[in-house]
Short mmCIF file of C-alpha atoms in Angstrom, two decimals:
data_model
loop_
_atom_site.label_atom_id
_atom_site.label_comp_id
_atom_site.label_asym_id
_atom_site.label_seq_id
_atom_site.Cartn_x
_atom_site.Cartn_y
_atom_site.Cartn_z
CA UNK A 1 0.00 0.00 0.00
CA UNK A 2 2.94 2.55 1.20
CA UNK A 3 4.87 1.22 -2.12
CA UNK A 4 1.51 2.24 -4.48
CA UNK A 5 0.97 5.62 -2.33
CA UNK A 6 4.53 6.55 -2.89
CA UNK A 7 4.93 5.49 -6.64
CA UNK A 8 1.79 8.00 -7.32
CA UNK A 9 3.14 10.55 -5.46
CA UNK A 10 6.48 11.01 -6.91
CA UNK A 11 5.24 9.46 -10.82
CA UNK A 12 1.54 10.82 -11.03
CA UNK A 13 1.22 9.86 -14.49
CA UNK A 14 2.84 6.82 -15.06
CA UNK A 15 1.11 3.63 -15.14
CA UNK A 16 -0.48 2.01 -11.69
CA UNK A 17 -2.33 -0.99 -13.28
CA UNK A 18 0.56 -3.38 -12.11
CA UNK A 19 0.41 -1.58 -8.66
CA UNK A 20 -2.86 -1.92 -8.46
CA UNK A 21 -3.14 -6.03 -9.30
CA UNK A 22 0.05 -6.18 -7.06
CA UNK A 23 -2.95 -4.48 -4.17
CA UNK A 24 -5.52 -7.31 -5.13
CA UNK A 25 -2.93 -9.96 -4.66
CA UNK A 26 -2.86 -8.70 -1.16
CA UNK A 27 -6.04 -8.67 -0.11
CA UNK A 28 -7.29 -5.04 -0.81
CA UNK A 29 -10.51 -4.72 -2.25
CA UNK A 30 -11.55 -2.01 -5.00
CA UNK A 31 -13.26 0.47 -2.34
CA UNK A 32 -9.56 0.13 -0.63
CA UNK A 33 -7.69 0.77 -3.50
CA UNK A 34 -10.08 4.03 -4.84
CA UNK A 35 -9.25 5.06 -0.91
CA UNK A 36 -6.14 4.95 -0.54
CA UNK A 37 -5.97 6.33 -4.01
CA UNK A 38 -8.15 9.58 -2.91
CA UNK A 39 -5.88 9.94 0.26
CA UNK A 40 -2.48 10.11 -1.33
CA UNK A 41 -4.46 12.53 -4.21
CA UNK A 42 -5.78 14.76 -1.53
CA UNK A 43 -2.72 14.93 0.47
CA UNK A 44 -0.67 15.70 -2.88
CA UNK A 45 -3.50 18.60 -3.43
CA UNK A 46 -3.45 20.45 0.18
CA UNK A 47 0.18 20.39 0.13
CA UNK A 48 0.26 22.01 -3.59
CA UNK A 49 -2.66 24.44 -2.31
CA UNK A 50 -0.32 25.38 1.00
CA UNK A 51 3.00 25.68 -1.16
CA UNK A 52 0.83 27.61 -3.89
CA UNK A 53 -0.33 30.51 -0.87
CA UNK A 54 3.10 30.61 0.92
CA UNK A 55 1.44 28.82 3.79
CA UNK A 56 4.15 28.16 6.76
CA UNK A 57 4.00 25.29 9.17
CA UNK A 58 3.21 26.40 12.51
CA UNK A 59 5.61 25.76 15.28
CA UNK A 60 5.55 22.41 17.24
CA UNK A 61 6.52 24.62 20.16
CA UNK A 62 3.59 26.35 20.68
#
């Protein structure tokens, strides 16, 4: 799952359909795969929206 999230993140528009029987072999069902599919895509897309406005990470400090 890591493997498939990390292969979309950093190639976006390559091709998954190997990645994605590799999934099935392991037990994920479709719903799991569009999920963890949507997470990694929305993740990629709030962190393009924060870069895009200059947004700064707060301080773990406080």
């Amino acid at each position: 799952m890591l493997d498939y999230a990390a292969r979309l993140t950093l190639v976006p528009g390559g091709e998954h359909a190997s990645a994605v029987d590799g999934l099935k072999a392991h037990g994920f069902d479709d719903r799991a795969i569009h999920d963890i599919c949507a997470v990694t895509a929305y993740y990629a897309f709030v962190n393009r929206i924060a870069d895009g406005l200059g947004v700064e990470l707060e301080d773990e400090g406080g």
